[in-house]
PDB file of C-alpha atoms in Angstrom:
ATOM      1  CA  UNK S   1     -10.582  18.993  -6.121  1.00 41.00           C
ATOM      2  CA  UNK S   2      -9.506  16.163  -4.603  1.00 42.00           C
ATOM      3  CA  UNK S   3     -12.379  12.773  -3.840  1.00 41.00           C
ATOM      4  CA  UNK S   4     -13.974  13.157  -0.338  1.00 43.00           C
ATOM      5  CA  UNK S   5     -13.567  16.378  -0.486  1.00 45.00           C
ATOM      6  CA  UNK S   6     -15.728  19.385  -0.175  1.00 44.00           C
ATOM      7  CA  UNK S   7     -19.184  17.536  -0.146  1.00 45.00           C
ATOM      8  CA  UNK S   8     -17.335  13.994   0.066  1.00 46.00           C
ATOM      9  CA  UNK S   9     -18.986  11.235   1.654  1.00 45.00           C
ATOM     10  CA  UNK S  10     -17.013  11.280   4.920  1.00 45.00           C
ATOM     11  CA  UNK S  11     -17.642  14.739   5.665  1.00 45.00           C
ATOM     12  CA  UNK S  12     -21.124  14.452   4.230  1.00 45.00           C
ATOM     13  CA  UNK S  13     -21.412  11.768   6.884  1.00 47.00           C
ATOM     14  CA  UNK S  14     -19.486  13.545   9.227  1.00 43.00           C
ATOM     15  CA  UNK S  15     -22.255  16.725   9.541  1.00 42.00           C
ATOM     16  CA  UNK S  16     -25.061  15.473   9.249  1.00 45.00           C
ATOM     17  CA  UNK S  17     -24.121  12.877  12.589  1.00 42.00           C
ATOM     18  CA  UNK S  18     -24.634  15.720  14.852  1.00 40.00           C
ATOM     19  CA  UNK S  19     -21.227  16.821  15.542  1.00 40.00           C
ATOM     20  CA  UNK S  20     -19.679  13.135  15.365  1.00 40.00           C
ATOM     21  CA  UNK S  21     -17.285  14.987  13.054  1.00 44.00           C
ATOM     22  CA  UNK S  22     -14.028  16.700  14.239  1.00 46.00           C
ATOM     23  CA  UNK S  23     -15.760  20.266  13.615  1.00 45.00           C
ATOM     24  CA  UNK S  24     -19.617  19.426  13.616  1.00 46.00           C
ATOM     25  CA  UNK S  25     -21.441  21.072  16.113  1.00 46.00           C
ATOM     26  CA  UNK S  26     -19.153  23.838  17.121  1.00 47.00           C
ATOM     27  CA  UNK S  27     -21.085  26.840  15.878  1.00 48.00           C
ATOM     28  CA  UNK S  28     -23.011  28.542  18.244  1.00 47.00           C
ATOM     29  CA  UNK S  29     -26.556  29.889  17.516  1.00 52.00           C
ATOM     30  CA  UNK S  30     -26.209  33.450  18.178  1.00 53.00           C
ATOM     31  CA  UNK S  31     -23.832  33.893  15.282  1.00 50.00           C
ATOM     32  CA  UNK S  32     -25.234  35.719  12.571  1.00 51.00           C
ATOM     33  CA  UNK S  33     -25.241  33.381   9.568  1.00 52.00           C
ATOM     34  CA  UNK S  34     -23.325  35.983   7.289  1.00 53.00           C
ATOM     35  CA  UNK S  35     -20.379  35.788   9.995  1.00 69.00           C
ATOM     36  CA  UNK S  36     -20.769  32.219  10.564  1.00 77.00           C
ATOM     37  CA  UNK S  37     -20.125  31.343   6.818  1.00 80.00           C
ATOM     38  CA  UNK S  38     -16.930  33.927   6.461  1.00 84.00           C
ATOM     39  CA  UNK S  39     -15.525  32.389   9.689  1.00 86.00           C
ATOM     40  CA  UNK S  40     -16.168  29.173   8.373  1.00 86.00           C
ATOM     41  CA  UNK S  41     -14.622  30.210   4.698  1.00 88.00           C
ATOM     42  CA  UNK S  42     -11.010  31.551   6.393  1.00 88.00           C
ATOM     43  CA  UNK S  43     -11.079  28.713   8.004  1.00 89.00           C
ATOM     44  CA  UNK S  44     -10.845  26.243   5.484  1.00 89.00           C
ATOM     45  CA  UNK S  45      -8.639  28.544   3.281  1.00 90.00           C
ATOM     46  CA  UNK S  46      -6.099  28.716   6.170  1.00 90.00           C
ATOM     47  CA  UNK S  47      -6.777  24.642   6.762  1.00 90.00           C
ATOM     48  CA  UNK S  48      -5.811  24.139   2.791  1.00 90.00           C
ATOM     49  CA  UNK S  49      -2.739  26.661   2.893  1.00 91.00           C
ATOM     50  CA  UNK S  50      -1.642  24.583   6.207  1.00 90.00           C
ATOM     51  CA  UNK S  51      -2.180  20.976   4.105  1.00 89.00           C
ATOM     52  CA  UNK S  52      -0.259  22.469   0.865  1.00 89.00           C
ATOM     53  CA  UNK S  53       2.600  23.383   3.149  1.00 91.00           C
ATOM     54  CA  UNK S  54       2.965  20.256   4.768  1.00 89.00           C
ATOM     55  CA  UNK S  55       2.670  18.457   1.707  1.00 89.00           C
ATOM     56  CA  UNK S  56       5.327  20.313   0.202  1.00 87.00           C
ATOM     57  CA  UNK S  57       7.516  19.564   3.207  1.00 86.00           C
ATOM     58  CA  UNK S  58       6.842  15.578   2.987  1.00 87.00           C
ATOM     59  CA  UNK S  59       6.904  15.334  -0.225  1.00 86.00           C
ATOM     60  CA  UNK S  60      10.827  17.202   0.029  1.00 83.00           C
ATOM     61  CA  UNK S  61      11.665  15.054   3.079  1.00 85.00           C
ATOM     62  CA  UNK S  62      10.848  12.143   0.649  1.00 85.00           C
ATOM     63  CA  UNK S  63      13.167  13.232  -1.974  1.00 83.00           C
ATOM     64  CA  UNK S  64      15.972  13.825  -0.048  1.00 84.00           C
ATOM     65  CA  UNK S  65      15.365  10.408   1.631  1.00 85.00           C
ATOM     66  CA  UNK S  66      15.348   8.936  -1.772  1.00 85.00           C
ATOM     67  CA  UNK S  67      18.242  10.641  -2.750  1.00 83.00           C
ATOM     68  CA  UNK S  68      19.681  10.318   0.429  1.00 83.00           C
ATOM     69  CA  UNK S  69      19.368   6.390   0.093  1.00 85.00           C
ATOM     70  CA  UNK S  70      20.859   5.889  -3.352  1.00 85.00           C
ATOM     71  CA  UNK S  71      24.072   7.773  -2.694  1.00 83.00           C
ATOM     72  CA  UNK S  72      24.493   5.352   0.450  1.00 83.00           C
ATOM     73  CA  UNK S  73      24.088   2.386  -1.805  1.00 84.00           C
ATOM     74  CA  UNK S  74      26.278   3.738  -4.256  1.00 84.00           C
ATOM     75  CA  UNK S  75      29.431   5.255  -1.523  1.00 82.00           C
ATOM     76  CA  UNK S  76      29.240   2.729   1.132  1.00 84.00           C
ATOM     77  CA  UNK S  77      27.311  -0.320  -0.736  1.00 86.00           C
ATOM     78  CA  UNK S  78      31.153  -2.321  -1.894  1.00 87.00           C
ATOM     79  CA  UNK S  79      32.680  -1.627   1.430  1.00 87.00           C
ATOM     80  CA  UNK S  80      29.459  -3.401   3.045  1.00 87.00           C
ATOM     81  CA  UNK S  81      30.012  -5.638   0.962  1.00 88.00           C
ATOM     82  CA  UNK S  82      33.849  -6.073   1.689  1.00 88.00           C
ATOM     83  CA  UNK S  83      32.897  -6.559   5.062  1.00 90.00           C
ATOM     84  CA  UNK S  84      30.858  -9.439   4.312  1.00 90.00           C
ATOM     85  CA  UNK S  85      33.822 -11.148   1.695  1.00 90.00           C
ATOM     86  CA  UNK S  86      35.661 -10.536   5.269  1.00 90.00           C
ATOM     87  CA  UNK S  87      33.737 -12.080   7.601  1.00 91.00           C
ATOM     88  CA  UNK S  88      32.898 -15.147   4.969  1.00 91.00           C
ATOM     89  CA  UNK S  89      36.894 -15.962   4.518  1.00 92.00           C
ATOM     90  CA  UNK S  90      37.624 -15.211   8.338  1.00 91.00           C
ATOM     91  CA  UNK S  91      34.832 -18.075   9.139  1.00 91.00           C
ATOM     92  CA  UNK S  92      35.867 -20.378   6.848  1.00 90.00           C
ATOM     93  CA  UNK S  93      39.924 -19.467   7.651  1.00 90.00           C
ATOM     94  CA  UNK S  94      38.420 -20.576  11.156  1.00 90.00           C
ATOM     95  CA  UNK S  95      36.891 -23.536  10.384  1.00 90.00           C
ATOM     96  CA  UNK S  96      39.731 -24.943   8.228  1.00 90.00           C
ATOM     97  CA  UNK S  97      42.001 -24.542  11.475  1.00 87.00           C
ATOM     98  CA  UNK S  98      39.642 -25.848  13.900  1.00 89.00           C
ATOM     99  CA  UNK S  99      37.765 -28.211  12.082  1.00 88.00           C
ATOM    100  CA  UNK S 100      35.141 -27.736  14.532  1.00 90.00           C
ATOM    101  CA  UNK S 101      31.606 -28.890  12.901  1.00 90.00           C
ATOM    102  CA  UNK S 102      30.273 -25.365  14.508  1.00 92.00           C
ATOM    103  CA  UNK S 103      33.014 -23.149  12.400  1.00 87.00           C
ATOM    104  CA  UNK S 104      31.843 -24.700   9.434  1.00 91.00           C
ATOM    105  CA  UNK S 105      28.515 -24.381   9.878  1.00 92.00           C
ATOM    106  CA  UNK S 106      29.101 -20.696  10.755  1.00 91.00           C
ATOM    107  CA  UNK S 107      31.294 -20.310   7.968  1.00 88.00           C
ATOM    108  CA  UNK S 108      28.610 -21.984   5.516  1.00 89.00           C
ATOM    109  CA  UNK S 109      26.379 -19.036   7.031  1.00 89.00           C
ATOM    110  CA  UNK S 110      28.532 -16.646   6.514  1.00 88.00           C
ATOM    111  CA  UNK S 111      29.580 -17.411   2.845  1.00 87.00           C
ATOM    112  CA  UNK S 112      25.894 -18.186   1.863  1.00 85.00           C
ATOM    113  CA  UNK S 113      24.940 -14.118   3.058  1.00 82.00           C
ATOM    114  CA  UNK S 114      27.725 -13.214   0.157  1.00 82.00           C
ATOM    115  CA  UNK S 115      26.624 -15.378  -2.840  1.00 70.00           C
ATOM    116  CA  UNK S 116      24.188 -14.140  -5.341  1.00 64.00           C
ATOM    117  CA  UNK S 117      20.977 -15.597  -5.242  1.00 52.00           C
ATOM    118  CA  UNK S 118      19.374 -17.342  -8.619  1.00 54.00           C
ATOM    119  CA  UNK S 119      16.495 -16.013 -10.188  1.00 52.00           C
ATOM    120  CA  UNK S 120      13.178 -17.085  -8.686  1.00 45.00           C
ATOM    121  CA  UNK S 121      12.588 -17.513 -12.316  1.00 47.00           C
ATOM    122  CA  UNK S 122      15.594 -19.995 -12.957  1.00 48.00           C
ATOM    123  CA  UNK S 123      14.988 -21.912 -10.048  1.00 44.00           C
ATOM    124  CA  UNK S 124      11.464 -22.425 -10.196  1.00 46.00           C
ATOM    125  CA  UNK S 125      10.800 -22.568 -13.554  1.00 47.00           C
ATOM    126  CA  UNK S 126       6.530 -22.753 -14.098  1.00 48.00           C
ATOM    127  CA  UNK S 127       5.935 -23.811 -10.269  1.00 45.00           C
ATOM    128  CA  UNK S 128       5.392 -20.499  -9.484  1.00 47.00           C
ATOM    129  CA  UNK S 129       2.305 -17.764 -10.588  1.00 48.00           C
ATOM    130  CA  UNK S 130       0.928 -14.418  -9.027  1.00 45.00           C
ATOM    131  CA  UNK S 131      -0.277 -16.420  -6.051  1.00 46.00           C
ATOM    132  CA  UNK S 132       2.252 -18.374  -5.079  1.00 50.00           C
ATOM    133  CA  UNK S 133       2.772 -22.514  -6.054  1.00 48.00           C
ATOM    134  CA  UNK S 134       0.687 -23.293  -8.684  1.00 52.00           C
ATOM    135  CA  UNK S 135      -2.225 -25.644  -8.618  1.00 55.00           C
ATOM    136  CA  UNK S 136       0.334 -28.158 -10.136  1.00 51.00           C
ATOM    137  CA  UNK S 137       2.948 -27.915  -8.574  1.00 48.00           C
ATOM    138  CA  UNK S 138       1.062 -27.560  -5.050  1.00 52.00           C
ATOM    139  CA  UNK S 139      -0.165 -31.174  -6.077  1.00 53.00           C
ATOM    140  CA  UNK S 140       2.887 -32.706  -6.798  1.00 45.00           C
ATOM    141  CA  UNK S 141       4.355 -31.678  -3.520  1.00 47.00           C
ATOM    142  CA  UNK S 142       1.780 -33.029  -2.090  1.00 50.00           C
ATOM    143  CA  UNK S 143       1.548 -36.325  -3.827  1.00 51.00           C
ATOM    144  CA  UNK S 144      -1.981 -35.459  -4.887  1.00 53.00           C
ATOM    145  CA  UNK S 145      -2.780 -36.105  -8.679  1.00 54.00           C
ATOM    146  CA  UNK S 146      -3.369 -32.910 -10.378  1.00 48.00           C
ATOM    147  CA  UNK S 147      -7.377 -32.333 -11.347  1.00 52.00           C
ATOM    148  CA  UNK S 148      -8.215 -29.481 -13.274  1.00 49.00           C
ATOM    149  CA  UNK S 149     -10.724 -26.812 -12.053  1.00 47.00           C
ATOM    150  CA  UNK S 150     -13.981 -28.204 -10.724  1.00 52.00           C
ATOM    151  CA  UNK S 151     -16.596 -27.645 -13.523  1.00 54.00           C
ATOM    152  CA  UNK S 152     -19.626 -25.415 -11.410  1.00 58.00           C
ATOM    153  CA  UNK S 153     -23.021 -26.399 -12.780  1.00 74.00           C
ATOM    154  CA  UNK S 154     -25.537 -23.555 -11.918  1.00 81.00           C
ATOM    155  CA  UNK S 155     -28.722 -25.018 -10.533  1.00 87.00           C
ATOM    156  CA  UNK S 156     -32.294 -24.641 -12.494  1.00 89.00           C
ATOM    157  CA  UNK S 157     -33.341 -21.462  -9.992  1.00 91.00           C
ATOM    158  CA  UNK S 158     -29.870 -19.893 -10.299  1.00 89.00           C
ATOM    159  CA  UNK S 159     -30.628 -20.105 -14.230  1.00 88.00           C
ATOM    160  CA  UNK S 160     -34.361 -19.088 -13.565  1.00 91.00           C
ATOM    161  CA  UNK S 161     -32.957 -15.905 -11.925  1.00 91.00           C
ATOM    162  CA  UNK S 162     -30.085 -15.101 -14.199  1.00 91.00           C
ATOM    163  CA  UNK S 163     -32.406 -15.092 -16.989  1.00 90.00           C
ATOM    164  CA  UNK S 164     -34.793 -13.075 -15.138  1.00 91.00           C
ATOM    165  CA  UNK S 165     -32.249 -10.492 -14.235  1.00 91.00           C
ATOM    166  CA  UNK S 166     -30.777 -10.526 -17.774  1.00 88.00           C
ATOM    167  CA  UNK S 167     -34.137  -9.698 -19.347  1.00 89.00           C
ATOM    168  CA  UNK S 168     -34.634  -6.992 -17.146  1.00 90.00           C
ATOM    169  CA  UNK S 169     -31.491  -5.025 -16.700  1.00 89.00           C
ATOM    170  CA  UNK S 170     -29.594  -5.563 -19.770  1.00 89.00           C
ATOM    171  CA  UNK S 171     -27.868  -2.225 -20.833  1.00 88.00           C
ATOM    172  CA  UNK S 172     -29.949  -2.224 -24.173  1.00 86.00           C
ATOM    173  CA  UNK S 173     -32.542  -0.941 -22.127  1.00 87.00           C
ATOM    174  CA  UNK S 174     -31.442   1.974 -20.940  1.00 85.00           C
ATOM    175  CA  UNK S 175     -32.200   5.302 -22.622  1.00 85.00           C
ATOM    176  CA  UNK S 176     -29.176   7.302 -20.804  1.00 89.00           C
ATOM    177  CA  UNK S 177     -25.740   6.991 -20.627  1.00 90.00           C
ATOM    178  CA  UNK S 178     -25.781   7.046 -16.914  1.00 88.00           C
ATOM    179  CA  UNK S 179     -28.385   3.703 -16.484  1.00 89.00           C
ATOM    180  CA  UNK S 180     -26.196   2.151 -19.413  1.00 90.00           C
ATOM    181  CA  UNK S 181     -23.394   2.244 -16.981  1.00 92.00           C
ATOM    182  CA  UNK S 182     -25.549   0.978 -13.903  1.00 91.00           C
ATOM    183  CA  UNK S 183     -27.040  -1.574 -15.661  1.00 92.00           C
ATOM    184  CA  UNK S 184     -23.276  -2.413 -16.983  1.00 93.00           C
ATOM    185  CA  UNK S 185     -22.027  -2.474 -13.355  1.00 93.00           C
ATOM    186  CA  UNK S 186     -24.963  -4.833 -12.705  1.00 93.00           C
ATOM    187  CA  UNK S 187     -24.846  -7.502 -15.154  1.00 92.00           C
ATOM    188  CA  UNK S 188     -21.026  -7.936 -14.292  1.00 93.00           C
ATOM    189  CA  UNK S 189     -21.846  -8.685 -10.909  1.00 93.00           C
ATOM    190  CA  UNK S 190     -24.676 -11.226 -11.616  1.00 92.00           C
ATOM    191  CA  UNK S 191     -22.437 -12.967 -14.566  1.00 89.00           C
ATOM    192  CA  UNK S 192     -20.295 -13.552 -11.959  1.00 88.00           C
ATOM    193  CA  UNK S 193     -22.484 -14.756  -9.397  1.00 89.00           C
ATOM    194  CA  UNK S 194     -24.020 -16.839 -11.928  1.00 88.00           C
ATOM    195  CA  UNK S 195     -20.158 -18.048 -13.667  1.00 84.00           C
ATOM    196  CA  UNK S 196     -20.123 -19.196  -9.626  1.00 84.00           C
ATOM    197  CA  UNK S 197     -23.000 -20.927  -9.565  1.00 85.00           C
ATOM    198  CA  UNK S 198     -24.293 -18.365  -6.505  1.00 90.00           C
ATOM    199  CA  UNK S 199     -27.724 -18.921  -6.032  1.00 91.00           C
ATOM    200  CA  UNK S 200     -28.062 -16.543  -3.333  1.00 93.00           C
ATOM    201  CA  UNK S 201     -26.437 -13.970  -4.048  1.00 93.00           C
ATOM    202  CA  UNK S 202     -28.249 -13.721  -7.122  1.00 93.00           C
ATOM    203  CA  UNK S 203     -31.417 -13.705  -5.276  1.00 93.00           C
ATOM    204  CA  UNK S 204     -29.352 -10.945  -3.112  1.00 94.00           C
ATOM    205  CA  UNK S 205     -29.117  -9.371  -6.601  1.00 93.00           C
ATOM    206  CA  UNK S 206     -32.970  -9.863  -7.733  1.00 93.00           C
ATOM    207  CA  UNK S 207     -33.793  -7.701  -4.645  1.00 93.00           C
ATOM    208  CA  UNK S 208     -31.459  -5.606  -5.343  1.00 92.00           C
ATOM    209  CA  UNK S 209     -32.599  -4.282  -8.925  1.00 93.00           C
ATOM    210  CA  UNK S 210     -36.271  -4.651  -7.283  1.00 91.00           C
ATOM    211  CA  UNK S 211     -35.272  -2.156  -4.861  1.00 89.00           C
ATOM    212  CA  UNK S 212     -34.200   0.280  -7.549  1.00 86.00           C
ATOM    213  CA  UNK S 213     -31.323   2.484  -8.097  1.00 83.00           C
ATOM    214  CA  UNK S 214     -30.459   4.178  -4.792  1.00 79.00           C
ATOM    215  CA  UNK S 215     -32.047   8.418  -4.319  1.00 79.00           C
ATOM    216  CA  UNK S 216     -29.332  10.778  -4.834  1.00 76.00           C
ATOM    217  CA  UNK S 217     -28.449  12.620  -1.611  1.00 76.00           C
ATOM    218  CA  UNK S 218     -29.939  15.987  -0.500  1.00 81.00           C
ATOM    219  CA  UNK S 219     -27.292  18.993  -2.008  1.00 86.00           C
ATOM    220  CA  UNK S 220     -25.251  20.226   1.013  1.00 82.00           C
ATOM    221  CA  UNK S 221     -26.199  23.766   2.225  1.00 84.00           C
ATOM    222  CA  UNK S 222     -22.480  25.857   2.088  1.00 83.00           C
ATOM    223  CA  UNK S 223     -22.159  25.670   5.940  1.00 85.00           C
ATOM    224  CA  UNK S 224     -22.259  21.728   5.530  1.00 86.00           C
ATOM    225  CA  UNK S 225     -20.484  21.933   2.467  1.00 88.00           C
ATOM    226  CA  UNK S 226     -17.645  24.081   4.883  1.00 88.00           C
ATOM    227  CA  UNK S 227     -17.668  21.623   7.048  1.00 89.00           C
ATOM    228  CA  UNK S 228     -17.435  18.523   5.297  1.00 89.00           C
ATOM    229  CA  UNK S 229     -14.054  20.305   3.328  1.00 89.00           C
ATOM    230  CA  UNK S 230     -12.538  20.636   6.981  1.00 89.00           C
ATOM    231  CA  UNK S 231     -13.700  16.996   7.719  1.00 91.00           C
ATOM    232  CA  UNK S 232     -11.507  16.072   5.399  1.00 91.00           C
ATOM    233  CA  UNK S 233      -8.653  17.687   5.406  1.00 91.00           C
ATOM    234  CA  UNK S 234      -8.390  17.220   8.897  1.00 91.00           C
ATOM    235  CA  UNK S 235      -8.046  13.420   7.908  1.00 92.00           C
ATOM    236  CA  UNK S 236      -5.643  13.972   5.134  1.00 91.00           C
ATOM    237  CA  UNK S 237      -3.450  15.782   7.783  1.00 92.00           C
ATOM    238  CA  UNK S 238      -3.845  12.333   9.528  1.00 92.00           C
ATOM    239  CA  UNK S 239      -2.488   9.900   6.839  1.00 91.00           C
ATOM    240  CA  UNK S 240       0.001  12.836   6.015  1.00 91.00           C
ATOM    241  CA  UNK S 241       1.211  12.682   9.702  1.00 92.00           C
ATOM    242  CA  UNK S 242       1.453   8.704   9.479  1.00 92.00           C
ATOM    243  CA  UNK S 243       3.421   8.920   6.469  1.00 90.00           C
ATOM    244  CA  UNK S 244       5.969  11.508   7.281  1.00 90.00           C
ATOM    245  CA  UNK S 245       6.513   9.391  10.773  1.00 91.00           C
ATOM    246  CA  UNK S 246       7.393   5.959   8.711  1.00 90.00           C
ATOM    247  CA  UNK S 247       9.607   8.277   7.017  1.00 88.00           C
ATOM    248  CA  UNK S 248      11.155   9.598   9.558  1.00 88.00           C
ATOM    249  CA  UNK S 249      11.661   6.314  11.478  1.00 88.00           C
ATOM    250  CA  UNK S 250      13.019   4.477   8.791  1.00 88.00           C
ATOM    251  CA  UNK S 251      17.146   3.864   8.732  1.00 85.00           C
ATOM    252  CA  UNK S 252      17.778   6.462   6.085  1.00 85.00           C
ATOM    253  CA  UNK S 253      15.654   9.369   7.682  1.00 85.00           C
ATOM    254  CA  UNK S 254      16.987   8.702  10.932  1.00 85.00           C
ATOM    255  CA  UNK S 255      20.059   8.512   9.547  1.00 83.00           C
ATOM    256  CA  UNK S 256      19.340  11.862   7.324  1.00 81.00           C
ATOM    257  CA  UNK S 257      18.076  13.926  10.314  1.00 80.00           C
ATOM    258  CA  UNK S 258      21.388  13.709  12.422  1.00 81.00           C
ATOM    259  CA  UNK S 259      22.469  15.876   9.661  1.00 78.00           C
ATOM    260  CA  UNK S 260      20.389  17.272   7.502  1.00 76.00           C
ATOM    261  CA  UNK S 261      22.407  20.401   6.441  1.00 79.00           C
ATOM    262  CA  UNK S 262      25.422  18.310   5.116  1.00 81.00           C
ATOM    263  CA  UNK S 263      24.519  15.001   4.933  1.00 80.00           C
ATOM    264  CA  UNK S 264      27.830  14.046   2.690  1.00 81.00           C
ATOM    265  CA  UNK S 265      29.452  14.469   5.346  1.00 84.00           C
ATOM    266  CA  UNK S 266      27.461  11.988   7.576  1.00 82.00           C
ATOM    267  CA  UNK S 267      28.777   9.615   4.612  1.00 84.00           C
ATOM    268  CA  UNK S 268      32.173  10.567   4.763  1.00 86.00           C
ATOM    269  CA  UNK S 269      32.033   9.751   8.369  1.00 87.00           C
ATOM    270  CA  UNK S 270      30.460   6.503   7.920  1.00 86.00           C
ATOM    271  CA  UNK S 271      32.984   5.575   5.563  1.00 87.00           C
ATOM    272  CA  UNK S 272      35.953   6.031   7.349  1.00 89.00           C
ATOM    273  CA  UNK S 273      34.127   3.675   9.970  1.00 90.00           C
ATOM    274  CA  UNK S 274      33.323   1.314   7.520  1.00 88.00           C
ATOM    275  CA  UNK S 275      37.263   1.804   6.151  1.00 89.00           C
ATOM    276  CA  UNK S 276      38.815   0.717   9.672  1.00 91.00           C
ATOM    277  CA  UNK S 277      36.527  -2.072  10.110  1.00 91.00           C
ATOM    278  CA  UNK S 278      37.728  -3.457   6.725  1.00 90.00           C
ATOM    279  CA  UNK S 279      41.170  -2.601   7.887  1.00 90.00           C
ATOM    280  CA  UNK S 280      40.493  -4.908  11.019  1.00 92.00           C
ATOM    281  CA  UNK S 281      38.922  -7.846   9.239  1.00 89.00           C
ATOM    282  CA  UNK S 282      41.688  -7.888   6.846  1.00 90.00           C
ATOM    283  CA  UNK S 283      44.744  -7.579   9.462  1.00 91.00           C
ATOM    284  CA  UNK S 284      42.719 -10.653  11.086  1.00 89.00           C
ATOM    285  CA  UNK S 285      42.520 -12.738   8.371  1.00 89.00           C
ATOM    286  CA  UNK S 286      46.101 -12.347   7.708  1.00 89.00           C
ATOM    287  CA  UNK S 287      46.682 -13.720  10.772  1.00 89.00           C
ATOM    288  CA  UNK S 288      44.719 -16.706  10.529  1.00 86.00           C
ATOM    289  CA  UNK S 289      46.096 -17.774   7.101  1.00 83.00           C
ATOM    290  CA  UNK S 290      49.888 -17.132   8.302  1.00 76.00           C
TER     291      UNK S 290
END
């Protein structure tokens, strides 16, 4: 069952908020408990099946869009490339004929559309890293001296807090695997705060440790679990609806919806239009170079 589903946090909060969720607070008090549970169970099962069908339809359409995009590129890509090349040749011919600076600018712009871009690595070598410009490159571009990273020297109070937390929360003091995992996660945060010299965060972590682990929430009743499951299913459907809308409104999705039963015919029609445009451009180029 997906995370956040039956009895998940979102549904749990909606159920216990006294009606803030989509489904909370809809059951009247005069309905017998057995009937109420049965109705909730049927609603959950119906919603689950509806969501499954929706996901199947969405995934099917996504695959169709992906396949159509691939075919579109394979079949029409060369024609688009040829059109771009002809546009560049036509612009260059006009620039040679007129000598106008504006025509020359347009010719250079058109040629730039068809020239392959060299790889970023080839252009920038060591100037780029995962965050964009490397510190060395940024320093050189701004005429600033390249400086090593600032060394952090934790304060005496930070050292004291760190040592105390490390002694109290050390994972080796755990008796059970769950407690060890909790301590390891906590100590990782302590080490990060100490490494940055963040005394304020170390104080917060000390207070958090003194407060102890958060108590486990009380188990949900069967009805609360069903309400939570319905809430999660509703949220999941809203998310999938947004994904479906994005697919349908994409350029390829819109084209595919124009001819869902025969997408090949649509590609053939577009190819004919592109071939006609290629012929027109070639004729125009021939007139210019005569």
